[in-house]
Short mmCIF file of N, CA and C in Angstrom, two decimals:
data_model
loop_
_atom_site.label_atom_id
_atom_site.label_comp_id
_atom_site.label_asym_id
_atom_site.label_seq_id
_atom_site.Cartn_x
_atom_site.Cartn_y
_atom_site.Cartn_z
N MET D 1 18.98 -92.30 -23.45
CA MET D 1 18.79 -91.46 -22.29
C MET D 1 17.30 -91.24 -22.06
N ARG D 2 16.90 -91.28 -20.81
CA ARG D 2 15.50 -91.14 -20.45
C ARG D 2 15.08 -89.68 -20.45
N ARG D 3 13.91 -89.42 -20.94
CA ARG D 3 13.40 -88.06 -20.98
C ARG D 3 12.79 -87.69 -19.62
N VAL D 4 13.12 -86.52 -19.13
CA VAL D 4 12.64 -86.06 -17.83
C VAL D 4 11.33 -85.29 -18.03
N LYS D 5 10.32 -85.67 -17.24
CA LYS D 5 9.03 -84.99 -17.30
C LYS D 5 9.14 -83.69 -16.51
N ARG D 6 8.69 -82.62 -17.11
CA ARG D 6 8.70 -81.31 -16.42
C ARG D 6 7.43 -81.14 -15.63
N VAL D 7 7.59 -80.71 -14.42
CA VAL D 7 6.45 -80.44 -13.56
C VAL D 7 6.26 -78.92 -13.54
N PRO D 8 5.03 -78.45 -13.82
CA PRO D 8 4.78 -77.01 -13.84
C PRO D 8 5.11 -76.36 -12.49
N LYS D 9 5.58 -75.12 -12.54
CA LYS D 9 5.95 -74.40 -11.32
C LYS D 9 4.77 -74.31 -10.36
N SER D 10 3.57 -74.11 -10.87
CA SER D 10 2.41 -74.02 -9.99
C SER D 10 2.20 -75.31 -9.21
N ARG D 11 2.47 -76.45 -9.83
CA ARG D 11 2.34 -77.74 -9.16
C ARG D 11 3.44 -77.90 -8.11
N LEU D 12 4.67 -77.48 -8.47
CA LEU D 12 5.78 -77.55 -7.51
C LEU D 12 5.49 -76.66 -6.30
N ASP D 13 4.93 -75.48 -6.54
CA ASP D 13 4.57 -74.58 -5.44
C ASP D 13 3.49 -75.21 -4.55
N ALA D 14 2.54 -75.89 -5.16
CA ALA D 14 1.49 -76.55 -4.39
C ALA D 14 2.07 -77.67 -3.53
N TYR D 15 2.97 -78.47 -4.10
CA TYR D 15 3.64 -79.51 -3.32
C TYR D 15 4.37 -78.89 -2.13
N GLU D 16 5.09 -77.82 -2.39
CA GLU D 16 5.86 -77.14 -1.33
C GLU D 16 4.95 -76.67 -0.20
N ALA D 17 3.83 -76.04 -0.55
CA ALA D 17 2.90 -75.54 0.47
C ALA D 17 2.34 -76.67 1.32
N VAL D 18 1.94 -77.75 0.66
CA VAL D 18 1.34 -78.88 1.39
C VAL D 18 2.37 -79.56 2.28
N PHE D 19 3.54 -79.85 1.73
CA PHE D 19 4.54 -80.56 2.54
C PHE D 19 5.11 -79.69 3.65
N THR D 20 5.20 -78.39 3.44
CA THR D 20 5.64 -77.48 4.49
C THR D 20 4.64 -77.50 5.64
N ALA D 21 3.36 -77.45 5.30
CA ALA D 21 2.32 -77.48 6.33
C ALA D 21 2.33 -78.80 7.08
N LEU D 22 2.52 -79.90 6.35
CA LEU D 22 2.50 -81.23 6.97
C LEU D 22 3.79 -81.56 7.72
N ALA D 23 4.81 -80.75 7.57
CA ALA D 23 6.10 -81.03 8.21
C ALA D 23 6.03 -80.93 9.73
N HIS D 24 5.10 -80.15 10.25
CA HIS D 24 5.01 -79.96 11.69
C HIS D 24 4.07 -81.01 12.30
N PRO D 25 4.52 -81.72 13.32
CA PRO D 25 3.68 -82.79 13.90
C PRO D 25 2.36 -82.29 14.47
N ALA D 26 2.33 -81.09 15.03
CA ALA D 26 1.06 -80.57 15.58
C ALA D 26 0.04 -80.35 14.47
N ARG D 27 0.49 -79.92 13.30
CA ARG D 27 -0.45 -79.71 12.19
C ARG D 27 -0.98 -81.04 11.66
N ARG D 28 -0.12 -82.05 11.66
CA ARG D 28 -0.61 -83.38 11.28
C ARG D 28 -1.64 -83.87 12.29
N ARG D 29 -1.42 -83.58 13.57
CA ARG D 29 -2.38 -83.98 14.60
C ARG D 29 -3.69 -83.21 14.46
N VAL D 30 -3.62 -81.94 14.07
CA VAL D 30 -4.84 -81.16 13.83
C VAL D 30 -5.66 -81.83 12.73
N LEU D 31 -5.00 -82.19 11.63
CA LEU D 31 -5.73 -82.85 10.54
C LEU D 31 -6.34 -84.17 11.00
N MET D 32 -5.60 -84.93 11.79
CA MET D 32 -6.12 -86.19 12.30
C MET D 32 -7.33 -85.95 13.23
N ALA D 33 -7.24 -84.94 14.07
CA ALA D 33 -8.36 -84.62 14.97
C ALA D 33 -9.61 -84.26 14.17
N VAL D 34 -9.45 -83.44 13.14
CA VAL D 34 -10.60 -83.06 12.32
C VAL D 34 -11.14 -84.29 11.58
N HIS D 35 -10.25 -85.09 11.04
CA HIS D 35 -10.67 -86.30 10.33
C HIS D 35 -11.48 -87.22 11.25
N PHE D 36 -10.93 -87.52 12.41
CA PHE D 36 -11.62 -88.43 13.33
C PHE D 36 -12.77 -87.75 14.07
N GLY D 37 -12.87 -86.44 13.94
CA GLY D 37 -14.00 -85.69 14.49
C GLY D 37 -15.15 -85.63 13.50
N GLY D 38 -15.10 -86.44 12.48
CA GLY D 38 -16.18 -86.49 11.50
C GLY D 38 -15.94 -85.63 10.27
N GLY D 39 -14.74 -85.08 10.15
CA GLY D 39 -14.40 -84.27 8.98
C GLY D 39 -14.65 -82.79 9.16
N ALA D 40 -15.26 -82.42 10.29
CA ALA D 40 -15.50 -81.00 10.57
C ALA D 40 -15.47 -80.79 12.08
N MET D 41 -14.80 -79.71 12.50
CA MET D 41 -14.72 -79.39 13.93
C MET D 41 -14.64 -77.89 14.11
N ALA D 42 -15.19 -77.44 15.22
CA ALA D 42 -15.07 -76.03 15.59
C ALA D 42 -13.65 -75.77 16.09
N ALA D 43 -13.20 -74.54 15.91
CA ALA D 43 -11.85 -74.17 16.33
C ALA D 43 -11.62 -74.47 17.81
N GLY D 44 -12.60 -74.19 18.64
CA GLY D 44 -12.47 -74.46 20.07
C GLY D 44 -12.34 -75.95 20.38
N GLU D 45 -13.04 -76.78 19.61
CA GLU D 45 -12.94 -78.23 19.80
C GLU D 45 -11.54 -78.72 19.40
N ILE D 46 -11.00 -78.13 18.34
CA ILE D 46 -9.65 -78.49 17.92
C ILE D 46 -8.66 -78.08 19.00
N ALA D 47 -8.78 -76.85 19.47
CA ALA D 47 -7.85 -76.33 20.48
C ALA D 47 -7.90 -77.17 21.76
N ALA D 48 -9.07 -77.70 22.09
CA ALA D 48 -9.21 -78.51 23.32
C ALA D 48 -8.43 -79.81 23.24
N GLN D 49 -8.03 -80.22 22.05
CA GLN D 49 -7.27 -81.46 21.86
C GLN D 49 -5.79 -81.29 22.23
N PHE D 50 -5.35 -80.04 22.39
CA PHE D 50 -3.92 -79.76 22.56
C PHE D 50 -3.66 -78.99 23.85
N SER D 51 -2.44 -79.15 24.36
CA SER D 51 -2.07 -78.45 25.59
C SER D 51 -1.41 -77.10 25.32
N HIS D 52 -1.09 -76.82 24.06
CA HIS D 52 -0.42 -75.55 23.80
C HIS D 52 -1.44 -74.39 23.79
N ALA D 53 -0.93 -73.18 23.77
CA ALA D 53 -1.76 -71.97 23.87
C ALA D 53 -2.70 -71.83 22.66
N TRP D 54 -3.80 -71.15 22.90
CA TRP D 54 -4.79 -70.89 21.85
C TRP D 54 -4.13 -70.24 20.63
N GLN D 55 -3.23 -69.29 20.85
CA GLN D 55 -2.55 -68.60 19.75
C GLN D 55 -1.76 -69.58 18.89
N THR D 56 -1.17 -70.57 19.50
CA THR D 56 -0.40 -71.58 18.76
C THR D 56 -1.33 -72.41 17.88
N THR D 57 -2.46 -72.80 18.44
CA THR D 57 -3.45 -73.55 17.66
C THR D 57 -3.94 -72.71 16.50
N THR D 58 -4.22 -71.46 16.75
CA THR D 58 -4.69 -70.55 15.69
C THR D 58 -3.66 -70.46 14.57
N ARG D 59 -2.41 -70.35 14.94
CA ARG D 59 -1.35 -70.26 13.93
C ARG D 59 -1.29 -71.55 13.09
N HIS D 60 -1.39 -72.70 13.74
CA HIS D 60 -1.38 -73.96 13.00
C HIS D 60 -2.57 -74.05 12.04
N LEU D 61 -3.74 -73.60 12.50
CA LEU D 61 -4.92 -73.60 11.63
C LEU D 61 -4.71 -72.68 10.43
N GLN D 62 -4.09 -71.52 10.66
CA GLN D 62 -3.82 -70.58 9.56
C GLN D 62 -2.87 -71.18 8.53
N VAL D 63 -1.84 -71.87 8.98
CA VAL D 63 -0.88 -72.48 8.07
C VAL D 63 -1.57 -73.58 7.25
N LEU D 64 -2.37 -74.40 7.90
CA LEU D 64 -3.08 -75.46 7.19
C LEU D 64 -4.07 -74.89 6.18
N GLU D 65 -4.71 -73.79 6.56
CA GLU D 65 -5.66 -73.15 5.64
C GLU D 65 -4.94 -72.50 4.48
N ALA D 66 -3.82 -71.84 4.74
CA ALA D 66 -3.04 -71.21 3.67
C ALA D 66 -2.52 -72.25 2.67
N ALA D 67 -2.24 -73.45 3.15
CA ALA D 67 -1.77 -74.53 2.28
C ALA D 67 -2.92 -75.20 1.53
N GLY D 68 -4.14 -74.81 1.88
CA GLY D 68 -5.31 -75.38 1.21
C GLY D 68 -5.76 -76.70 1.78
N LEU D 69 -5.23 -77.10 2.94
CA LEU D 69 -5.58 -78.38 3.54
C LEU D 69 -6.82 -78.30 4.42
N LEU D 70 -7.14 -77.11 4.90
CA LEU D 70 -8.35 -76.87 5.67
C LEU D 70 -9.06 -75.66 5.08
N ARG D 71 -10.35 -75.61 5.29
CA ARG D 71 -11.12 -74.40 5.00
C ARG D 71 -12.05 -74.20 6.17
N HIS D 72 -12.52 -72.98 6.35
CA HIS D 72 -13.44 -72.75 7.45
C HIS D 72 -14.67 -71.99 6.97
N GLU D 73 -15.72 -72.15 7.75
CA GLU D 73 -16.92 -71.35 7.53
C GLU D 73 -17.33 -70.81 8.89
N ARG D 74 -17.93 -69.66 8.87
CA ARG D 74 -18.37 -69.05 10.12
C ARG D 74 -19.85 -69.39 10.34
N LEU D 75 -20.12 -69.88 11.52
CA LEU D 75 -21.50 -70.12 11.96
C LEU D 75 -21.68 -69.32 13.24
N GLY D 76 -22.24 -68.14 13.11
CA GLY D 76 -22.33 -67.24 14.25
C GLY D 76 -20.94 -66.83 14.68
N ARG D 77 -20.61 -67.09 15.91
CA ARG D 77 -19.28 -66.74 16.43
C ARG D 77 -18.28 -67.88 16.27
N ARG D 78 -18.74 -69.02 15.79
CA ARG D 78 -17.87 -70.19 15.67
C ARG D 78 -17.27 -70.30 14.29
N ARG D 79 -16.06 -70.84 14.24
CA ARG D 79 -15.41 -71.19 12.97
C ARG D 79 -15.38 -72.71 12.90
N ILE D 80 -15.98 -73.23 11.85
CA ILE D 80 -15.99 -74.68 11.65
C ILE D 80 -14.96 -74.99 10.57
N TYR D 81 -14.01 -75.85 10.91
CA TYR D 81 -12.95 -76.22 9.97
C TYR D 81 -13.26 -77.57 9.36
N ARG D 82 -13.00 -77.67 8.05
CA ARG D 82 -13.20 -78.90 7.30
C ARG D 82 -11.92 -79.21 6.51
N ILE D 83 -11.65 -80.50 6.35
CA ILE D 83 -10.49 -80.93 5.57
C ILE D 83 -10.81 -80.78 4.09
N GLU D 84 -9.85 -80.29 3.35
CA GLU D 84 -9.94 -80.20 1.88
C GLU D 84 -9.30 -81.46 1.32
N ARG D 85 -10.10 -82.47 1.14
CA ARG D 85 -9.58 -83.78 0.71
C ARG D 85 -8.93 -83.74 -0.68
N LYS D 86 -9.43 -82.92 -1.57
CA LYS D 86 -8.83 -82.82 -2.91
C LYS D 86 -7.38 -82.33 -2.81
N ARG D 87 -7.14 -81.43 -1.91
CA ARG D 87 -5.79 -80.90 -1.74
C ARG D 87 -4.84 -81.97 -1.23
N LEU D 88 -5.35 -82.87 -0.39
CA LEU D 88 -4.53 -83.97 0.11
C LEU D 88 -4.10 -84.92 -1.00
N LEU D 89 -4.83 -84.91 -2.11
CA LEU D 89 -4.45 -85.76 -3.24
C LEU D 89 -3.09 -85.37 -3.81
N LEU D 90 -2.64 -84.15 -3.53
CA LEU D 90 -1.30 -83.73 -3.97
C LEU D 90 -0.22 -84.63 -3.37
N VAL D 91 -0.43 -85.08 -2.15
CA VAL D 91 0.55 -85.97 -1.50
C VAL D 91 0.63 -87.27 -2.28
N LYS D 92 -0.51 -87.83 -2.58
CA LYS D 92 -0.57 -89.08 -3.35
C LYS D 92 0.04 -88.88 -4.74
N ASP D 93 -0.26 -87.76 -5.36
CA ASP D 93 0.27 -87.44 -6.68
C ASP D 93 1.79 -87.35 -6.65
N TRP D 94 2.33 -86.67 -5.64
CA TRP D 94 3.78 -86.51 -5.52
C TRP D 94 4.44 -87.86 -5.30
N LEU D 95 3.87 -88.68 -4.43
CA LEU D 95 4.42 -90.01 -4.18
C LEU D 95 4.44 -90.85 -5.46
N ALA D 96 3.37 -90.78 -6.24
CA ALA D 96 3.31 -91.51 -7.49
C ALA D 96 4.39 -91.00 -8.47
N LEU D 97 4.59 -89.69 -8.47
CA LEU D 97 5.57 -89.07 -9.36
C LEU D 97 7.00 -89.54 -9.04
N VAL D 98 7.34 -89.52 -7.78
CA VAL D 98 8.72 -89.86 -7.40
C VAL D 98 8.97 -91.36 -7.29
N SER D 99 7.91 -92.16 -7.29
CA SER D 99 8.11 -93.61 -7.19
C SER D 99 8.10 -94.31 -8.56
N ARG D 100 7.86 -93.55 -9.63
CA ARG D 100 7.89 -94.14 -10.97
C ARG D 100 9.31 -94.42 -11.40
N LYS D 101 9.47 -95.48 -12.15
CA LYS D 101 10.79 -95.81 -12.70
C LYS D 101 10.79 -95.58 -14.17
#
Protein backbone atom coordinates (compact mmCIF):
# COMPACT_ATOMS: atom_id res chain seq x y z
CA MET A 1 0.00 0.00 0.00
CA ARG A 2 1.26 3.45 -0.90
CA ARG A 3 1.93 5.94 1.84
CA VAL A 4 -0.05 9.18 1.61
CA LYS A 5 1.88 12.42 2.06
CA ARG A 6 0.24 14.78 4.52
CA VAL A 7 -0.06 18.38 3.49
CA PRO A 8 0.02 20.87 6.40
CA LYS A 9 -3.24 22.71 7.07
CA SER A 10 -1.54 26.06 6.51
CA ARG A 11 -0.55 24.94 3.00
CA LEU A 12 -4.07 23.65 2.29
CA ASP A 13 -5.48 27.00 3.45
CA ALA A 14 -3.06 28.83 1.16
CA TYR A 15 -4.12 26.68 -1.81
CA GLU A 16 -7.77 27.39 -0.99
CA ALA A 17 -7.22 31.16 -0.82
CA VAL A 18 -5.32 31.28 -4.11
CA PHE A 19 -7.68 29.03 -6.06
CA THR A 20 -10.76 30.79 -4.67
CA ALA A 21 -9.36 34.12 -5.83
CA LEU A 22 -8.43 32.70 -9.24
CA ALA A 23 -11.84 31.07 -9.70
CA HIS A 24 -13.41 34.32 -10.90
CA PRO A 25 -12.61 35.26 -14.52
CA ALA A 26 -12.48 39.00 -13.77
CA ARG A 27 -9.78 38.44 -11.14
CA ARG A 28 -7.76 36.38 -13.60
CA ARG A 29 -8.11 39.26 -16.07
CA VAL A 30 -6.94 41.73 -13.41
CA LEU A 31 -3.79 39.66 -12.88
CA MET A 32 -3.22 39.47 -16.63
CA ALA A 33 -3.68 43.25 -16.97
CA VAL A 34 -1.13 43.91 -14.22
CA HIS A 35 1.27 41.36 -15.69
CA PHE A 36 1.08 42.81 -19.20
CA GLY A 37 1.14 46.32 -17.72
CA GLY A 38 4.72 45.70 -16.68
CA GLY A 39 3.99 44.01 -13.36
CA ALA A 40 2.65 47.14 -11.67
CA MET A 41 -0.42 49.28 -12.30
CA ALA A 42 -2.37 51.98 -10.55
CA ALA A 43 -5.86 51.05 -9.39
CA GLY A 44 -7.40 53.53 -11.83
CA GLU A 45 -5.47 52.02 -14.74
CA ILE A 46 -6.73 48.57 -13.76
CA ALA A 47 -10.31 49.81 -13.46
CA ALA A 48 -10.09 51.42 -16.91
CA GLN A 49 -9.57 47.94 -18.40
CA PHE A 50 -13.06 46.83 -17.34
CA SER A 51 -16.62 47.92 -17.99
CA HIS A 52 -17.93 47.05 -14.54
CA ALA A 53 -18.35 49.58 -11.72
CA TRP A 54 -15.39 50.93 -9.75
CA GLN A 55 -16.72 49.21 -6.61
CA THR A 56 -16.62 45.85 -8.38
CA THR A 57 -13.00 46.40 -9.43
CA THR A 58 -12.13 47.42 -5.88
CA ARG A 59 -13.69 44.25 -4.52
CA HIS A 60 -11.74 42.09 -6.98
CA LEU A 61 -8.51 43.86 -5.98
CA GLN A 62 -9.30 43.24 -2.30
CA VAL A 63 -9.89 39.53 -2.89
CA LEU A 64 -6.65 39.18 -4.85
CA GLU A 65 -4.76 41.06 -2.15
CA ALA A 66 -6.31 38.99 0.65
CA ALA A 67 -5.20 35.83 -1.19
CA GLY A 68 -1.68 37.24 -1.35
CA LEU A 69 -1.65 37.45 -5.16
CA LEU A 70 -1.40 41.25 -5.25
CA ARG A 71 0.08 43.83 -2.94
CA HIS A 72 -0.23 47.58 -3.10
CA GLU A 73 1.74 50.61 -2.11
CA ARG A 74 0.48 54.13 -1.79
CA LEU A 75 2.14 56.85 -3.83
CA GLY A 76 0.37 60.04 -2.85
CA ARG A 77 -3.29 59.46 -3.63
CA ARG A 78 -2.59 56.53 -5.95
CA ARG A 79 -2.48 52.83 -5.11
CA ILE A 80 0.01 50.91 -7.18
CA TYR A 81 -0.69 47.17 -7.37
CA ARG A 82 2.02 44.59 -7.99
CA ILE A 83 1.78 40.85 -8.55
CA GLU A 84 3.17 38.64 -5.79
CA ARG A 85 4.93 36.11 -8.00
CA LYS A 86 6.05 33.92 -5.09
CA ARG A 87 2.44 33.39 -4.12
CA LEU A 88 1.63 32.25 -7.66
CA LEU A 89 4.15 29.45 -7.16
CA LEU A 90 1.48 27.78 -5.00
CA VAL A 91 -0.43 26.97 -8.20
CA LYS A 92 2.62 25.27 -9.67
CA ASP A 93 3.26 23.48 -6.38
CA TRP A 94 -0.32 22.19 -6.20
CA LEU A 95 -0.22 20.98 -9.80
CA ALA A 96 3.03 19.13 -9.12
CA LEU A 97 1.50 17.59 -5.98
CA VAL A 98 -1.61 16.25 -7.68
CA SER A 99 0.15 15.12 -10.86
CA ARG A 100 2.63 12.83 -9.09
CA LYS A 101 2.12 9.10 -9.35
